[in-house]
Short mmCIF file of C-alpha atoms and ligand atoms in Angstrom, two decimals:
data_model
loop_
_atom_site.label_atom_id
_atom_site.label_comp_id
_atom_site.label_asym_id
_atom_site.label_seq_id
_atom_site.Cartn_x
_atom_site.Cartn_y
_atom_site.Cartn_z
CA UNK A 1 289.66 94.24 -56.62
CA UNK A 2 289.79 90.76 -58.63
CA UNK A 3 288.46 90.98 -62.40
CA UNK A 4 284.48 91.04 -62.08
CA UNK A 5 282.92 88.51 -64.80
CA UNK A 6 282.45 89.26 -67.90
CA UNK A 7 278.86 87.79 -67.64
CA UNK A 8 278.20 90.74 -65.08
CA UNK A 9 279.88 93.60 -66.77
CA UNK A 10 278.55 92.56 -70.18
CA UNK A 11 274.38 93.00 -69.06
CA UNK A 12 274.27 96.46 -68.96
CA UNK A 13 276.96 97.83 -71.07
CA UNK A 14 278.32 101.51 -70.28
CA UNK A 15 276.79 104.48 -71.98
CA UNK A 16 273.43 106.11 -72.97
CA UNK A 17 270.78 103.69 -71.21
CA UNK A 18 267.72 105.81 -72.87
CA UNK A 19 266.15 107.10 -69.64
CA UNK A 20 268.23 110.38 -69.22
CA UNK A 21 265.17 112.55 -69.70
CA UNK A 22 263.40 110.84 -66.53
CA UNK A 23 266.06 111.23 -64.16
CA UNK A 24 266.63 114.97 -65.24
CA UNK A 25 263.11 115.36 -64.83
CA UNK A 26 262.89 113.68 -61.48
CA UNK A 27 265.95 115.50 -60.07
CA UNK A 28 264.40 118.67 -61.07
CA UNK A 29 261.40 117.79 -59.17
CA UNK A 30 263.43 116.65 -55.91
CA UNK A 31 264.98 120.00 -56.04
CA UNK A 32 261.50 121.77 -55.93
CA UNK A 33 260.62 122.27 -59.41
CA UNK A 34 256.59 121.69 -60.52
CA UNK A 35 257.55 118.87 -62.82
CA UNK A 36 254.49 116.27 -64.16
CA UNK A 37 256.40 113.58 -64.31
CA UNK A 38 254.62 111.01 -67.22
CA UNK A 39 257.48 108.87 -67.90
CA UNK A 40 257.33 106.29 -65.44
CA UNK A 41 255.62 102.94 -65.11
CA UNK A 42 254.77 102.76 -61.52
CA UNK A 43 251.15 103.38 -60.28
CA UNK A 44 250.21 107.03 -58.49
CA UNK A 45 248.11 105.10 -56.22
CA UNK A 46 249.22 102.78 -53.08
CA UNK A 47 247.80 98.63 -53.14
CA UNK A 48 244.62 98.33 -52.52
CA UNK A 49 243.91 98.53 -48.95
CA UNK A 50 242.43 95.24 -48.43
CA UNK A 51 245.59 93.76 -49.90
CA UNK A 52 247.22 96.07 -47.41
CA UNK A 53 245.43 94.94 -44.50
CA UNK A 54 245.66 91.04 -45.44
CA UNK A 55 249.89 91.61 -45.23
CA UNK A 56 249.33 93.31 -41.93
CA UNK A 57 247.50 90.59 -40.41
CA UNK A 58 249.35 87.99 -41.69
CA UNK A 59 252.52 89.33 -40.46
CA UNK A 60 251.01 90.04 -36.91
CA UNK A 61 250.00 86.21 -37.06
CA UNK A 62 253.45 84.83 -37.04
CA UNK A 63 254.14 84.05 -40.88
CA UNK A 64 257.74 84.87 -40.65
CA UNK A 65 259.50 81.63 -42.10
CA UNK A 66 260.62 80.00 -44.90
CA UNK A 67 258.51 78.93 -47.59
CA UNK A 68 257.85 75.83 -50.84
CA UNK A 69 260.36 77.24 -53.34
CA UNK A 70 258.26 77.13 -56.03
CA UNK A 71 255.79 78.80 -53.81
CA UNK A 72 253.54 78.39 -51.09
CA UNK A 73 250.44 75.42 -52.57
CA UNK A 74 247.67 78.12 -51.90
CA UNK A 75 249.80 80.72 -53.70
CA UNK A 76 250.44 78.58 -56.32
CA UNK A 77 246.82 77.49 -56.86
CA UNK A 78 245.63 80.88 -56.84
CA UNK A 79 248.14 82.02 -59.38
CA UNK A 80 247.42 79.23 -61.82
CA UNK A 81 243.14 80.14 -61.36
CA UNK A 82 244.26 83.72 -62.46
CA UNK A 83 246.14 82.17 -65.36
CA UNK A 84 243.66 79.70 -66.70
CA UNK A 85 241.37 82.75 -66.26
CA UNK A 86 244.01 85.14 -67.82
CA UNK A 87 245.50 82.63 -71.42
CA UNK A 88 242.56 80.85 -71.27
CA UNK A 89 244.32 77.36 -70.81
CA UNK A 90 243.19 75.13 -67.74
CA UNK A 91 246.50 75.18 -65.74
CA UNK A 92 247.44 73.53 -62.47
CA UNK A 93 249.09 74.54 -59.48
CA UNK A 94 252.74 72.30 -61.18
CA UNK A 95 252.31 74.84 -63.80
CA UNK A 96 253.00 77.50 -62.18
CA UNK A 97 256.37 79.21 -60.96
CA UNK A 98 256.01 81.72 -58.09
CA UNK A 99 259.05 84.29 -58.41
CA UNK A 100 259.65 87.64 -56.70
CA UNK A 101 257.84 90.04 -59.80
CA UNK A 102 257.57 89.79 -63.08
CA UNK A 103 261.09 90.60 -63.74
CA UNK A 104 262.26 87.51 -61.77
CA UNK A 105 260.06 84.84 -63.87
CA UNK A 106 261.17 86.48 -67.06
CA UNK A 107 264.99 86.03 -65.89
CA UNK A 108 263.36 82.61 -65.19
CA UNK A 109 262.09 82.22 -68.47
CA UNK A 110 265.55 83.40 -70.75
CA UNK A 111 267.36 81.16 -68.10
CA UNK A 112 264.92 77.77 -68.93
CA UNK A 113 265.34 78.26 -72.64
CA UNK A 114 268.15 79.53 -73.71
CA UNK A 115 272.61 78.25 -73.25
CA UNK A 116 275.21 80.78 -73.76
CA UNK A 117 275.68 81.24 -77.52
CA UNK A 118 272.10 80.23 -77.73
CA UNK A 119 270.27 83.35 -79.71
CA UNK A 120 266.84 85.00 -79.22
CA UNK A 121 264.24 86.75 -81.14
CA UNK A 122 263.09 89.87 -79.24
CA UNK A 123 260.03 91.86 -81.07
CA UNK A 124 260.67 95.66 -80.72
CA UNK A 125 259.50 98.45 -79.29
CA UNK A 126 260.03 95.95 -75.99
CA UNK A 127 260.35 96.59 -72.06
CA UNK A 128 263.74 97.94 -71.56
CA UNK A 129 265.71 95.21 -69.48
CA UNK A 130 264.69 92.74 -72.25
CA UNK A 131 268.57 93.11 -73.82
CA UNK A 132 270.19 92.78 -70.24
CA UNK A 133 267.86 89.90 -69.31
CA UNK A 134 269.45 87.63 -72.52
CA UNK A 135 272.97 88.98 -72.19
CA UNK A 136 273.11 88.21 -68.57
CA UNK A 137 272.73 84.31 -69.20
CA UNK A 138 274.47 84.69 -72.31
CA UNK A 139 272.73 84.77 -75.12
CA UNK A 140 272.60 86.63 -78.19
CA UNK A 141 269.82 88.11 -79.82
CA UNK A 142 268.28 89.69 -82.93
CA UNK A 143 265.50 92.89 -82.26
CA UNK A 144 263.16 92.77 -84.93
CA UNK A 145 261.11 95.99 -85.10
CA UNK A 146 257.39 96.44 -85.58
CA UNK A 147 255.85 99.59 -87.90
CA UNK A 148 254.38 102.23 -85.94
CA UNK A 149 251.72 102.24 -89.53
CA UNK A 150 250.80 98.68 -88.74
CA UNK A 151 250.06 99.86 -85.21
CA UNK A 152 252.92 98.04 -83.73
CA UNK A 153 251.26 94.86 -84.74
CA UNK A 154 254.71 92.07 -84.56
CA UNK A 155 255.76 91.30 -88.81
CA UNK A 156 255.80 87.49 -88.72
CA UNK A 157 257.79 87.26 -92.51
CA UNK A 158 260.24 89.98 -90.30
CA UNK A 159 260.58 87.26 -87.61
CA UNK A 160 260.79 84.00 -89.44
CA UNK A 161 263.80 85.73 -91.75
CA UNK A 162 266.07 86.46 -88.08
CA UNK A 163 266.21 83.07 -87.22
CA UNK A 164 269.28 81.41 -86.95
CA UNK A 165 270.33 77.52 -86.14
CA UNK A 166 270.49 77.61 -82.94
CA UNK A 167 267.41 80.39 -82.25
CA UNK A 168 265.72 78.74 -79.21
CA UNK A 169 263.07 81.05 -78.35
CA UNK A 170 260.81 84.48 -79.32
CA UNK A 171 259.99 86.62 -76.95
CA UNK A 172 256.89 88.81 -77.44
CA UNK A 173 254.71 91.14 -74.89
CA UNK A 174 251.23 91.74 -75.57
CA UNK A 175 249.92 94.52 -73.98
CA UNK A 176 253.13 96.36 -75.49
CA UNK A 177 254.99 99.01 -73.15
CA UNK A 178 255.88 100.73 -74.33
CA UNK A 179 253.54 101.06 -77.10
CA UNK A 180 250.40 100.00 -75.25
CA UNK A 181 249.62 97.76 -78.97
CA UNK A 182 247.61 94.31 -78.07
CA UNK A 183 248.79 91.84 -80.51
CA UNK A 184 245.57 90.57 -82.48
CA UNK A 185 244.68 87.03 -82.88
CA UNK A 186 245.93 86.61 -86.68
CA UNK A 187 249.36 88.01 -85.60
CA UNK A 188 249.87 85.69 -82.71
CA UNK A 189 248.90 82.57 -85.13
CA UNK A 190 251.28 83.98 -87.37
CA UNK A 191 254.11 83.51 -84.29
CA UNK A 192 252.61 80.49 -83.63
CA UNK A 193 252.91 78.68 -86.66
CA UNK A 194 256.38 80.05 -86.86
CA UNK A 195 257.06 78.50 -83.30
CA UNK A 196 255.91 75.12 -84.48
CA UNK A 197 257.42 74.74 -87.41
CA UNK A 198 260.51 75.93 -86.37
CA UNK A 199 260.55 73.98 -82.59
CA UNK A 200 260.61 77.11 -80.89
CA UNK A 201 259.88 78.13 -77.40
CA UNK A 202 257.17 81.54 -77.01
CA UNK A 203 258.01 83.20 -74.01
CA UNK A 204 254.62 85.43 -73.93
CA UNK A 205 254.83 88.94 -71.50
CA UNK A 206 251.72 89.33 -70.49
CA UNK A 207 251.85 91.45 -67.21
CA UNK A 208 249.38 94.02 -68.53
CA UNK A 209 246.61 91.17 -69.00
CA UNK A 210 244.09 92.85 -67.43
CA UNK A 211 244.89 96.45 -68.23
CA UNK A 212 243.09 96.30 -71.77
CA UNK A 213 240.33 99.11 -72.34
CA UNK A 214 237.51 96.61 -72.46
CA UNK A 215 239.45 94.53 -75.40
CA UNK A 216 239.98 90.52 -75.44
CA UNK A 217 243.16 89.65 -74.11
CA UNK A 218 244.29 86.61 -76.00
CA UNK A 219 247.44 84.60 -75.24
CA UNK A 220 249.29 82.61 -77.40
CA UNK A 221 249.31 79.93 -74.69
CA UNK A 222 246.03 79.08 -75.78
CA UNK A 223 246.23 78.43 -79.90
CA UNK A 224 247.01 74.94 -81.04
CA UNK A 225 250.00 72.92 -80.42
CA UNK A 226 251.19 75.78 -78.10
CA UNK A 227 250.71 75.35 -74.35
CA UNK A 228 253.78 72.55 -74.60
CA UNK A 229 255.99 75.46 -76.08
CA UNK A 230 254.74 78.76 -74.12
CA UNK A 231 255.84 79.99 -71.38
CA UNK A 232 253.72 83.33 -69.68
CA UNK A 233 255.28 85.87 -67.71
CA UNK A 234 253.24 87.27 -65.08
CA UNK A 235 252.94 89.68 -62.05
CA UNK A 236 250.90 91.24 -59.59
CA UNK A 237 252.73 94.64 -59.86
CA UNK A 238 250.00 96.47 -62.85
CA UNK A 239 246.80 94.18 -62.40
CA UNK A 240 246.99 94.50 -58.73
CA UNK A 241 248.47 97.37 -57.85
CA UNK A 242 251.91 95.62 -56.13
CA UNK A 243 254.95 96.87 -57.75
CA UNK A 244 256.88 97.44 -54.60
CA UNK A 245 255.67 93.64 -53.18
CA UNK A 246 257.22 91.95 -55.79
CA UNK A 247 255.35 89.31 -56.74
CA UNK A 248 255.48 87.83 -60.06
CA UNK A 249 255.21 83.96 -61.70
CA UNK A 250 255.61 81.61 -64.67
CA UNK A 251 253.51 79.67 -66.23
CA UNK A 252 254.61 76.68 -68.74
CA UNK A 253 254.81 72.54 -68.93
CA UNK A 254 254.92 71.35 -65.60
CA UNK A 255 258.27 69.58 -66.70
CA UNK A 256 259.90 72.74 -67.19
CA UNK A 257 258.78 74.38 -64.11
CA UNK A 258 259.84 71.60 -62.31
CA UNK A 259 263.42 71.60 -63.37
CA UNK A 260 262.83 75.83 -62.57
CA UNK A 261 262.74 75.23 -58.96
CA UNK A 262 266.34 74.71 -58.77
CA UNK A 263 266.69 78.19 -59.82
CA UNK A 264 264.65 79.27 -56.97
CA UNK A 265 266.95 77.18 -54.64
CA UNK A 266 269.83 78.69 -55.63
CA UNK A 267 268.90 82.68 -55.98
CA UNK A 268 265.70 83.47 -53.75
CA UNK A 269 264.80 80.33 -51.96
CA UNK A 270 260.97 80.87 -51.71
CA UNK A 271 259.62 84.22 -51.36
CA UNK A 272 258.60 86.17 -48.33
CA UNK A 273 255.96 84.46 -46.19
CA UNK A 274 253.83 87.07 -45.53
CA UNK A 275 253.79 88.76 -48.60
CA UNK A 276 252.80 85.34 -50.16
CA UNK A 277 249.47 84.87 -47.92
CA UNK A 278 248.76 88.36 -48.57
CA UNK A 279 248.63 87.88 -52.68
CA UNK A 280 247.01 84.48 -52.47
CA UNK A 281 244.22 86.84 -50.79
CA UNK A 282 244.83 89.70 -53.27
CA UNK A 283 244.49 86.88 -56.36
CA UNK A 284 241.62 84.63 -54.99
CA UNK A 285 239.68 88.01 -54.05
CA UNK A 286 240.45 90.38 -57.54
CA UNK A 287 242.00 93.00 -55.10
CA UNK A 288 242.03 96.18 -57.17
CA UNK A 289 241.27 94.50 -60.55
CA UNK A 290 238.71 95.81 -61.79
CA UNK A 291 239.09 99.16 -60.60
CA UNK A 292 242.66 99.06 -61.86
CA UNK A 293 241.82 98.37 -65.36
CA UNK A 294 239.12 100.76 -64.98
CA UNK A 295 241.02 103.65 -63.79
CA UNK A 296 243.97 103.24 -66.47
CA UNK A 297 240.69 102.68 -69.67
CA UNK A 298 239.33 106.64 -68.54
CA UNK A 299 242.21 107.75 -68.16
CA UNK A 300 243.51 106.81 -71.67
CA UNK A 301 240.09 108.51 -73.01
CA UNK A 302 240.73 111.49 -70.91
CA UNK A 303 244.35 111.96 -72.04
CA UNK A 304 243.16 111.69 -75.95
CA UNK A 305 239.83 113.63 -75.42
CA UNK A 306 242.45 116.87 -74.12
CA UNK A 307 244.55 116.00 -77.06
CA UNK A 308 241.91 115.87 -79.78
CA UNK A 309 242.85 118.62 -82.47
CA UNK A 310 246.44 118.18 -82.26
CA UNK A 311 246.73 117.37 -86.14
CA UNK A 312 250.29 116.94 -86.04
CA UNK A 313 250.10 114.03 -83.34
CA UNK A 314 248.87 110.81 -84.93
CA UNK A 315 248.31 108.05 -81.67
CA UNK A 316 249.92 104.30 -82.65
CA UNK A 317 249.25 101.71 -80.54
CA UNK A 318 247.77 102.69 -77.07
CA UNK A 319 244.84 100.22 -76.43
CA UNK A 320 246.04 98.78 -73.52
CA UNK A 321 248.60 98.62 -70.72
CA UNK A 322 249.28 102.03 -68.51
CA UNK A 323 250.44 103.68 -71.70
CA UNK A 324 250.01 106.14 -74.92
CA UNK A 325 252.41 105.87 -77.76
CA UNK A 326 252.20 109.28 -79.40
CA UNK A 327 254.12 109.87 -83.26
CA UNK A 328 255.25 113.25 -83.29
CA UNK A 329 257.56 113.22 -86.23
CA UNK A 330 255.34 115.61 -87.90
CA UNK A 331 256.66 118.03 -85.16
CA UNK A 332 259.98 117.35 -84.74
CA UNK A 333 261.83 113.59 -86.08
CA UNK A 334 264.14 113.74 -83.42
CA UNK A 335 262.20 112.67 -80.22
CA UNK A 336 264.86 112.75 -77.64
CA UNK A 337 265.29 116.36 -79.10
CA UNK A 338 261.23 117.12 -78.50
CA UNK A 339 261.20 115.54 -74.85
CA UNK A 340 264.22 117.84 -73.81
CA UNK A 341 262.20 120.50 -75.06
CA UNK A 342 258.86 119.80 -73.61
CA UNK A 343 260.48 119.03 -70.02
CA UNK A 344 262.08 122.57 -70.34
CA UNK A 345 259.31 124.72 -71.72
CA UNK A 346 256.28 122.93 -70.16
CA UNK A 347 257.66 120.90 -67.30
CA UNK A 348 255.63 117.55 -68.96
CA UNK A 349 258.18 114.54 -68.55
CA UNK A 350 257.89 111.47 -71.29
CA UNK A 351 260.62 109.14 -72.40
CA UNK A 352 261.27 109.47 -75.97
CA UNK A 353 260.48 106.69 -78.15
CA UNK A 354 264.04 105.90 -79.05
CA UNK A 355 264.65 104.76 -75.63
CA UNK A 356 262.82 101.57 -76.85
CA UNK A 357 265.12 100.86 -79.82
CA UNK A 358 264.71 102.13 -83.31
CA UNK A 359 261.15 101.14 -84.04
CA UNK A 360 259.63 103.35 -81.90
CA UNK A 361 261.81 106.51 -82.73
CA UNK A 362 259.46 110.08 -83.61
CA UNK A 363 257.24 108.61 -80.70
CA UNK A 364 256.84 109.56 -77.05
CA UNK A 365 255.74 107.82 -74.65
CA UNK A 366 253.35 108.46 -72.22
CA UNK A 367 252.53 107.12 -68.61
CA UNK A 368 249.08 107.21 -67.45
CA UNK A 369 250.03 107.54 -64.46
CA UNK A 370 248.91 110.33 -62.75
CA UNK A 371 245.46 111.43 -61.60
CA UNK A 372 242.85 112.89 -64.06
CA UNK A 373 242.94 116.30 -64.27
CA UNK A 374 246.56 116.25 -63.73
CA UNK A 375 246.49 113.83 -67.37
CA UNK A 376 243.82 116.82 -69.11
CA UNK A 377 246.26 119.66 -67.83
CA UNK A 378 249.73 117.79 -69.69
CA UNK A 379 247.89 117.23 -72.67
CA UNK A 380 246.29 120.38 -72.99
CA UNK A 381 249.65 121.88 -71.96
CA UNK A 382 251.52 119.45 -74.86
CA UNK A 383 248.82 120.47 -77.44
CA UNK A 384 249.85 124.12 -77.06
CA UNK A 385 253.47 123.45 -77.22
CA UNK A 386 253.32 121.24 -80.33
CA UNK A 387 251.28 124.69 -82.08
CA UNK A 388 254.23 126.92 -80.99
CA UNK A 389 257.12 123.70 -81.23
CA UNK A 390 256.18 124.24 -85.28
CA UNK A 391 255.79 128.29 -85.17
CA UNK A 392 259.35 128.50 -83.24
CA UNK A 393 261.04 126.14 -85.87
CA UNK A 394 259.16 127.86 -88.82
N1 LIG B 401 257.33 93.18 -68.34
C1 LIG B 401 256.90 94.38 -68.74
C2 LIG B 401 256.43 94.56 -70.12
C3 LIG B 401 256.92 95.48 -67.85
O1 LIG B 401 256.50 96.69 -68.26
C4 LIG B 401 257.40 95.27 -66.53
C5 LIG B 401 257.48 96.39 -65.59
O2 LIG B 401 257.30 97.55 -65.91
C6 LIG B 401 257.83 93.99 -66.19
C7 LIG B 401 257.79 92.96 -67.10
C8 LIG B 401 258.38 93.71 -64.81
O3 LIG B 401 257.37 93.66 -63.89
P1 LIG B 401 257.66 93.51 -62.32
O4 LIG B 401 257.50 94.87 -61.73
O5 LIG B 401 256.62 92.59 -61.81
O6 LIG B 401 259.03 92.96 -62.15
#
């Protein structure tokens, strides 16, 4: 076969990819084994039904074609409602960028803002195809960590050091996976000001909008001298229960999401018909909203009720998204070591923290997603092997 690019070989280079726990676990569980499997970010529960029903008669009514590439217009009006409602920005349908998930508008995003031999700024612990998303237009980029003390909160003087000349953009996600930290208002001016002074773009992650225990969600969109300079990742696949649908957008200057449908003519051309009538329904009606955000806020109490007494666990983070960031360096520094461990002994699967980059290492993390008492069981079952993890190494 001819030479492959190097732009392709280079996004995902060979070697340890962090998630070896997972498919060891999930393996296991295909061959029979009683495995709770807490390390994955995909709901338990199917799309809510009415969402489900919408697609089916939408599909039976003949919406088979070809669609606006940036979208169908009542898609697109619906999606910018949910984000004027979401960053708290009045934002038109022009706005908005409809994309096949979330993924797709942040490949959108890193694509809009940055050449090859441009370079990033890429707050850590982050969402793992955030390296592979800048390599694969290009780009370099510098992590800069967070401290599991400040509870994950981004370290603006941290930030402002790593840029370079030709830094074009930050990219930040607030609701954090994997630490489940919501950035507060004073750190987001902080990244803000930086932004401004240095002409930079904010590309803001903010799929887990909804998914915040009760707590304001506030996007950086929204402070002063930003909404020319932001651009907001989004998806259905957390707030409404959609991963498999893939449905996702961007939000930003309508001059810049102009110029971004010519990237949806030349990789999706407009997404699915059906699936678009469907979500316009699911976003003008809340499908699952609510209930989702709900769901994910009593589970995260019932998870850390089970767990209360575990002295050697301190909880960073964890106030929103589908996840808890737990610090068990107390128990054992090496975390890859501990989730190897507590997949063997107690059948609990977690990704280790250090599959997120360095910041994160001592941590695990955990998915809240499975049902209740299944959550109660794993973290009474992880509470009793952290009291014998310490006895055994004793
Ligand atoms: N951003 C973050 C922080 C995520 O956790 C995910 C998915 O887990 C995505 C983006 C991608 O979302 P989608 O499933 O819509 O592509």
């Amino acid at each position: 076969m001819p030479t492959p690019s190097t732009r392709i070989s280079g996004i995902i280079p060979s070697g340890k990819d962090g998630w070896e726990v997972h498919f060891e676990a999930y393996t296991r569980k295909q061959a029979g084994e009683a495995i709770t499997m807490l390390s994955v970010g995909d709901h338990d529960f199917d799309t809510p039904s009415e969402t489900v029903e919408a697609c089916v008669r939408e599909v039976r009514a003949g919406h088979h074609h070809y669609t606006n590439l940036p979208g169908i217009p009542r898609l697109r009006r619906a999606m910018a409602a949910v984000s004027a409602e979401s960053t708290g920005v009045p934002t038109t349908a022009d706005q908005v960028l409809a994309t096949p998930g979330g993924q797709s508008a942040l490949f959108a995003a890193v694509t809009a803002t940055l050449d090859p031999g441009s370079h990033a700024i890429v707050v850590a612990p982050y969402y793992a195809t955030y390296p592979g998303t800048f390599r694969a237009v290009g780009a370099g980029f510098t992590v800069v960590e967070t401290h599991a003390e400040d509870g994950f909160q981004p370290d603006a003087a941290a930030i402002e050091k790593a840029i370079e000349p030709n830094t074009r953009a930050i990219l930040i996600n607030s609701p954090n996976n994997p630490t489940g930290a919501i950035y507060t208002r004073e750190s987001l001016e902080k990244l803000a000001d930086i932004c401004i002074r240095h002409d930079l773009w904010l590309l803001s992650d903010e799929v887990y909008w909804s998914i915040t225990g009760g707590r304001e969600h506030i996007s950086p969109r929204a402070l002063p001298g930003m909404e020319e300079r932001t651009l907001v990742i989004n998806s259905m696949s957390k707030s409404h229960g959609m991963t498999g649908w893939r449905i996702g957008w961007l939000t930003g200057p309508e001059p810049m999401i102009s110029l971004l449908i010519n990237l949806n003519l030349v990789t999706t051309y407009g997404l699915p018909d059906f699936v678009s009538r469907a979500a316009t329904e699911a976003l003008e009606n809340r499908y699952g909203v609510d209930d989702i955000a709900a769901r994910y806020a009593a589970r995260r109490t019932i998870f850390l009720d089970a767990l209360a007494g575990a002295n050697d666990i301190v909880v960073r983070g964890s106030e929103g998204g589908m996840y808890i960031m737990l610090d068990i360096s107390a128990v054992d520094p090496d975390c890859e070591a501990f989730a190897w461990a507590l997949l063997d002994t107690e059948k609990i699967a977690v990704m280790p923290g250090s599959s997120f980059g360095d910041a994160a290492s001592g941590h695990i993390r955990i998915s809240l997603t499975q049902p209740d008492d299944i959550l109660r069981d794993a973290a009474i079952r992880l509470k009793r092997f952290v009291g014998g993890y310490k006895r055994d190494a004793a």
